[in-house]
Coordinates of C-alpha atoms in Angstrom, one line a residue:
M28 CA -24.9 -9.1 1.4
F29 CA -26.4 -8.1 -2.0
I30 CA -27.3 -4.6 -0.7
Y31 CA -23.8 -4.1 0.5
L32 CA -22.3 -5.2 -2.8
L33 CA -24.6 -2.9 -4.7
R34 CA -23.5 0.0 -2.5
R35 CA -19.9 -0.8 -3.1
L36 CA -20.5 -1.0 -6.9
N37 CA -22.1 2.4 -6.8
L38 CA -19.0 3.7 -5.0
I39 CA -16.8 2.2 -7.7
V40 CA -18.8 3.8 -10.5
I41 CA -19.0 7.3 -8.9
T42 CA -15.3 7.4 -7.9
A43 CA -14.2 6.0 -11.3
F44 CA -16.2 8.8 -13.0
I45 CA -14.6 11.5 -10.9
L46 CA -11.1 10.0 -11.5
T47 CA -11.6 9.9 -15.3
V48 CA -12.9 13.4 -15.4
L49 CA -9.9 14.6 -13.4
T50 CA -7.4 12.8 -15.7
F51 CA -9.3 13.9 -18.8
I52 CA -8.9 17.5 -17.7
L53 CA -5.2 17.0 -16.9
E54 CA -4.5 15.4 -20.3
H55 CA -6.3 18.1 -22.3
W56 CA -4.9 20.9 -20.2
H57 CA -1.4 19.6 -21.0
N58 CA -2.3 19.3 -24.7
G59 CA -3.7 22.8 -24.7
A60 CA -7.0 21.8 -26.3
L61 CA -9.7 24.5 -26.2
M62 CA -13.0 23.0 -26.9
T63 CA -16.6 24.1 -26.9
Q64 CA -18.9 22.4 -24.4
S65 CA -20.4 20.0 -27.0
N66 CA -16.9 18.9 -28.2
Y67 CA -15.9 18.5 -24.6
F68 CA -18.5 15.8 -24.0
V69 CA -17.6 14.0 -27.2
S70 CA -13.9 14.1 -26.4
Y71 CA -14.6 12.7 -22.9
Y72 CA -16.6 9.8 -24.5
Q73 CA -13.7 9.1 -26.9
Y74 CA -11.3 9.3 -24.0
I75 CA -13.2 6.6 -22.0
G76 CA -13.2 4.4 -25.1
T77 CA -9.4 4.6 -25.3
L78 CA -9.0 3.8 -21.6
I79 CA -11.2 0.7 -22.0
E80 CA -9.2 -0.4 -25.0
G81 CA -6.0 0.0 -23.1
N82 CA -4.7 2.6 -25.5
W83 CA -3.5 5.2 -22.9
G84 CA -0.9 6.8 -25.1
Y85 CA 2.9 6.6 -25.4
S86 CA 5.8 8.0 -23.3
N87 CA 7.6 10.9 -24.8
M88 CA 10.9 9.6 -23.5
D89 CA 11.1 6.2 -25.2
Q90 CA 7.8 5.9 -27.1
L91 CA 6.8 2.9 -25.1
P92 CA 3.1 2.3 -24.1
I93 CA 2.5 4.5 -21.0
L94 CA 0.1 1.9 -19.5
E95 CA 2.7 -0.9 -19.6
K96 CA 5.4 1.4 -18.1
G97 CA 3.0 2.5 -15.3
L98 CA 1.9 -1.0 -14.4
V99 CA 5.5 -2.3 -14.2
A100 CA 6.6 0.7 -12.1
F101 CA 3.6 0.4 -9.7
A102 CA 4.2 -3.4 -9.4
S103 CA 7.7 -2.5 -8.1
T104 CA 6.2 -0.2 -5.5
L105 CA 3.7 -2.8 -4.4
E106 CA 6.6 -5.3 -4.0
L107 CA 8.4 -2.8 -1.7
C108 CA 5.2 -2.3 0.3
F109 CA 4.5 -6.0 0.7
L110 CA 8.0 -6.8 1.9
A111 CA 8.0 -3.9 4.4
F112 CA 4.5 -4.8 5.6
L113 CA 5.5 -8.5 6.1
S114 CA 8.6 -7.6 8.1
A115 CA 6.8 -4.9 10.1
S116 CA 4.0 -7.2 11.1
I117 CA 6.4 -9.8 12.5
I118 CA 7.8 -7.2 14.9
A119 CA 4.9 -4.8 15.5
I120 CA 1.9 -7.2 16.1
P121 CA 3.5 -8.9 19.2
L122 CA 4.6 -5.5 20.6
G123 CA 1.1 -4.1 20.0
I124 CA -0.5 -7.1 21.8
L125 CA 1.9 -6.7 24.8
A126 CA 1.2 -3.0 25.0
G127 CA -2.6 -3.5 24.7
L128 CA -2.8 -6.3 27.3
D129 CA -0.9 -4.4 29.9
R130 CA -1.9 -0.8 29.2
N131 CA -0.2 1.9 31.3
S132 CA 2.5 -0.5 32.4
R133 CA 6.2 0.2 32.2
L134 CA 6.5 -2.0 29.1
D135 CA 3.6 0.0 27.5
Y136 CA 5.3 3.3 28.2
I137 CA 8.5 2.1 26.7
I138 CA 6.9 0.8 23.5
M139 CA 4.7 3.8 23.0
S140 CA 7.7 6.2 23.6
I141 CA 9.6 4.5 20.8
V142 CA 6.5 4.7 18.6
L143 CA 6.2 8.5 19.2
I144 CA 9.8 9.1 18.5
T145 CA 9.7 7.1 15.3
L146 CA 6.5 8.9 14.2
A147 CA 8.3 12.3 14.5
L148 CA 11.1 11.3 12.1
P149 CA 10.5 12.4 8.5
V150 CA 10.6 9.5 6.1
F151 CA 12.7 11.3 3.5
W152 CA 15.3 12.2 6.1
V153 CA 15.4 8.6 7.4
S154 CA 15.9 7.4 3.9
I155 CA 18.9 9.7 3.4
V156 CA 20.4 8.6 6.6
M157 CA 19.9 5.0 5.7
T158 CA 21.9 5.4 2.5
M159 CA 24.9 6.3 4.6
L160 CA 24.4 3.5 7.1
P161 CA 26.1 0.6 5.2
H162 CA 29.3 2.6 4.7
A163 CA 29.3 3.7 8.4
I164 CA 29.0 0.2 9.9
G165 CA 30.6 -1.8 7.2
L166 CA 27.5 -3.5 5.8
N167 CA 27.7 -4.8 2.2
L168 CA 24.3 -3.7 1.1
P169 CA 23.5 -1.8 -2.2
I170 CA 22.0 1.7 -1.8
D171 CA 20.6 2.3 -5.3
G172 CA 18.8 0.4 -8.0
N173 CA 16.8 -2.8 -7.8
I174 CA 19.2 -5.4 -9.2
S175 CA 22.8 -5.7 -10.3
P176 CA 23.4 -5.1 -14.0
I177 CA 25.0 -8.5 -14.4
Y178 CA 21.6 -10.1 -14.1
E179 CA 19.0 -9.9 -16.9
V180 CA 15.5 -10.8 -15.8
P181 CA 12.6 -10.7 -18.3
T182 CA 9.5 -8.9 -17.2
L183 CA 6.6 -11.4 -16.7
T184 CA 4.5 -10.1 -13.8
G185 CA 6.3 -6.8 -13.0
F186 CA 7.2 -8.2 -9.6
L187 CA 10.9 -8.7 -9.8
L188 CA 11.1 -11.2 -6.9
I189 CA 8.6 -13.4 -8.8
D190 CA 10.0 -12.8 -12.2
S191 CA 13.5 -13.8 -11.1
L192 CA 12.3 -17.1 -9.8
L193 CA 10.2 -17.7 -12.9
S194 CA 13.2 -16.9 -15.2
A195 CA 14.7 -19.8 -17.1
Q196 CA 18.2 -18.4 -16.4
T197 CA 20.6 -20.6 -14.4
Y198 CA 21.3 -17.6 -12.1
R199 CA 17.7 -17.0 -11.1
L200 CA 18.3 -17.7 -7.4
D201 CA 21.3 -15.4 -7.4
A202 CA 19.2 -12.7 -9.1
F203 CA 16.4 -13.2 -6.5
F204 CA 18.7 -12.7 -3.5
D205 CA 20.5 -9.8 -5.3
H206 CA 17.1 -8.1 -5.7
L207 CA 16.2 -8.9 -2.2
A208 CA 19.5 -7.2 -1.0
H209 CA 18.6 -4.1 -3.0
L210 CA 15.2 -4.0 -1.3
T211 CA 16.6 -4.4 2.2
L212 CA 17.3 -0.7 3.0
P213 CA 14.2 0.8 1.4
A214 CA 12.0 -1.8 3.0
T215 CA 13.6 -1.1 6.4
V216 CA 12.8 2.6 6.1
L217 CA 9.2 1.9 5.1
S218 CA 8.8 -0.8 7.8
L219 CA 9.7 1.8 10.4
F220 CA 6.6 3.8 9.6
L221 CA 4.5 0.6 9.4
I222 CA 5.8 -0.7 12.7
T223 CA 4.6 2.5 14.5
E224 CA 1.2 2.3 12.8
I225 CA 0.7 -1.4 13.4
I226 CA 1.7 -1.1 17.1
R227 CA -0.6 1.9 17.6
L228 CA -3.6 0.2 15.9
T229 CA -3.0 -3.2 17.6
R230 CA -2.7 -1.6 21.0
H231 CA -5.9 0.4 20.6
S232 CA -7.9 -2.6 19.2
I233 CA -6.6 -5.0 21.9
T234 CA -7.5 -2.5 24.6
M235 CA -11.0 -2.0 23.3
V236 CA -11.6 -5.7 23.1
M237 CA -10.3 -6.4 26.6
Q238 CA -13.1 -4.1 27.9
K239 CA -15.9 -6.1 26.3
N240 CA -18.2 -8.1 28.5
Y241 CA -17.4 -11.4 26.8
I242 CA -13.8 -11.1 27.9
K243 CA -14.9 -10.5 31.4
S244 CA -17.2 -13.5 31.2
A245 CA -14.2 -15.6 29.8
K246 CA -12.1 -14.6 32.8
A247 CA -15.0 -15.4 35.2
K248 CA -15.1 -18.9 33.7
G249 CA -11.5 -19.5 34.6
L250 CA -10.1 -19.6 31.1
S251 CA -6.3 -19.1 31.0
R252 CA -4.8 -15.8 29.8
L253 CA -3.4 -17.4 26.6
S254 CA -6.7 -19.0 25.8
I255 CA -8.5 -15.7 26.2
I256 CA -6.0 -14.0 24.0
F257 CA -6.0 -16.4 21.1
R258 CA -9.7 -17.5 21.2
H259 CA -11.3 -14.2 21.9
V260 CA -9.1 -11.1 21.9
L261 CA -7.1 -11.6 18.6
Q262 CA -10.1 -13.1 16.8
N263 CA -12.1 -9.9 17.4
A264 CA -9.3 -7.4 17.3
L265 CA -7.7 -8.5 14.0
P266 CA -10.5 -7.3 11.6
S267 CA -10.4 -3.8 13.1
I268 CA -6.6 -3.7 12.8
I269 CA -6.7 -4.8 9.1
H270 CA -9.5 -2.2 8.3
Q271 CA -7.8 0.7 10.0
L272 CA -4.4 -0.1 8.5
W273 CA -5.9 -0.5 5.0
V274 CA -7.5 3.0 5.3
Q275 CA -3.9 4.3 5.3
I276 CA -2.8 2.4 2.2
S277 CA -2.6 5.7 0.2
T278 CA -0.2 7.1 2.8
I279 CA 1.9 3.9 2.8
I280 CA 2.1 4.0 -1.0
S281 CA 3.1 7.7 -0.9
F282 CA 5.9 7.0 1.6
A283 CA 7.1 4.1 -0.6
M284 CA 7.2 6.4 -3.7
A285 CA 9.3 9.0 -1.7
I286 CA 11.7 6.2 -0.5
E287 CA 12.1 5.0 -4.1
I288 CA 13.4 8.4 -5.2
V289 CA 16.1 8.5 -2.6
F290 CA 17.3 4.9 -3.3
S291 CA 16.9 5.2 -7.1
L292 CA 14.6 2.2 -6.9
P293 CA 12.6 1.7 -10.2
G294 CA 9.0 2.2 -9.1
A295 CA 6.1 4.5 -9.4
G296 CA 7.8 7.3 -7.4
T297 CA 11.0 7.3 -9.5
W298 CA 9.0 6.8 -12.7
L299 CA 6.9 9.9 -12.0
Y300 CA 9.9 12.0 -10.9
R301 CA 11.9 11.2 -14.1
S302 CA 8.8 11.7 -16.3
I303 CA 8.1 15.1 -14.9
N304 CA 11.7 16.1 -15.2
H305 CA 11.6 15.1 -18.9
A306 CA 8.3 16.9 -19.5
D307 CA 6.6 13.5 -20.0
Y308 CA 3.4 14.7 -18.4
I309 CA 1.2 11.9 -19.7
A310 CA 2.6 9.8 -16.9
L311 CA 0.7 11.9 -14.3
P312 CA -2.9 11.0 -15.3
T313 CA -1.8 7.4 -15.9
A314 CA -0.3 7.2 -12.4
I315 CA -3.5 8.7 -10.9
L316 CA -5.7 6.1 -12.6
I317 CA -3.5 3.1 -11.8
I318 CA -2.8 4.0 -8.1
S319 CA -6.3 5.3 -7.3
G320 CA -7.9 2.3 -9.1
F321 CA -5.8 -0.1 -7.1
I322 CA -6.6 1.6 -3.8
L323 CA -10.4 1.7 -4.5
I324 CA -10.7 -1.9 -5.7
S325 CA -8.5 -3.3 -3.0
S326 CA -10.3 -1.4 -0.3
I327 CA -13.6 -2.8 -1.4
L328 CA -12.2 -6.4 -1.5
V329 CA -10.8 -6.0 2.0
D330 CA -14.1 -4.7 3.3
I331 CA -15.9 -7.7 1.7
F332 CA -13.3 -10.1 3.2
L333 CA -13.7 -8.5 6.7
M334 CA -17.5 -8.7 6.4
L335 CA -17.2 -12.4 5.7
I336 CA -14.9 -13.3 8.6
S337 CA -16.3 -10.9 11.2
P338 CA -20.0 -11.3 12.2
I339 CA -19.7 -8.3 14.5
K340 CA -18.5 -6.0 11.7
R341 CA -21.2 -7.4 9.4
E342 CA -23.8 -6.6 12.0
T343 CA -22.6 -3.1 13.0
L344 CA -21.6 -1.8 9.6
Y345 CA -23.6 -3.5 6.9
V346 CA -26.9 -4.5 8.5
R347 CA -27.5 -1.1 10.1
K348 CA -30.2 0.9 8.4

């Protein structure tokens, strides 16, 4: 356990160094600073000091702290990802289990055909089509923004669903459901991608577990199919599903940022798009540090969590010399 944590700590330090060097170069390239090699190292040391202090600079558009703006925008993106992941898991995990348990059956072919068709759809195109859907079928769903202007919700955590409930305003529940309505279409688009990935990963993991000897032994003992699924199959397949899905977290966040631009949803994607259009290039290194830092730290935490709950993963991945 200690050796594993030490390895992960080394990964954090090395990756953080690479990220800060990259953002340092971007920032000084934008400022047009030409320095000698000695001044370069001194400036990098000072740059790290400002990052640790939280003084990341100010936006050229409104003169607000760029770190605060970046964290609020990224919190909105994470909120969209969480809502889409929650809804996608409810649909995709049962379908992936059914496809994995009866592989090459008619149901498996139907499910995987839908998955392949959905994977072929560009997320940006689906987002544009989804903006026209409410008008076409008569749905009363907003297609832009994150909340109606009649509601004023103070920023506490950056997650508007939570902030609306924590607000002291009498209309907090109305604001909560209004924001939820604004997230419905963007979350639906993102969940389509997540559903295909979760089905594919669940199907593969279930199929691999069903071929293990302990599953054959459980069948020989006369255990029921449901007992085998819940006591053996899911317990051993779930860690692999979580790990493989979390590996794609950067892709999920990228899709969410593209969807935000189409729906004018205030988030990291819209913030970066508007910042670049207004030549506020300081937003770019800020976004790299925030998003990359989140992906790195969360991936390590997920690996530690999976190591604690999965003895097989602990043995095969972390004890191996």
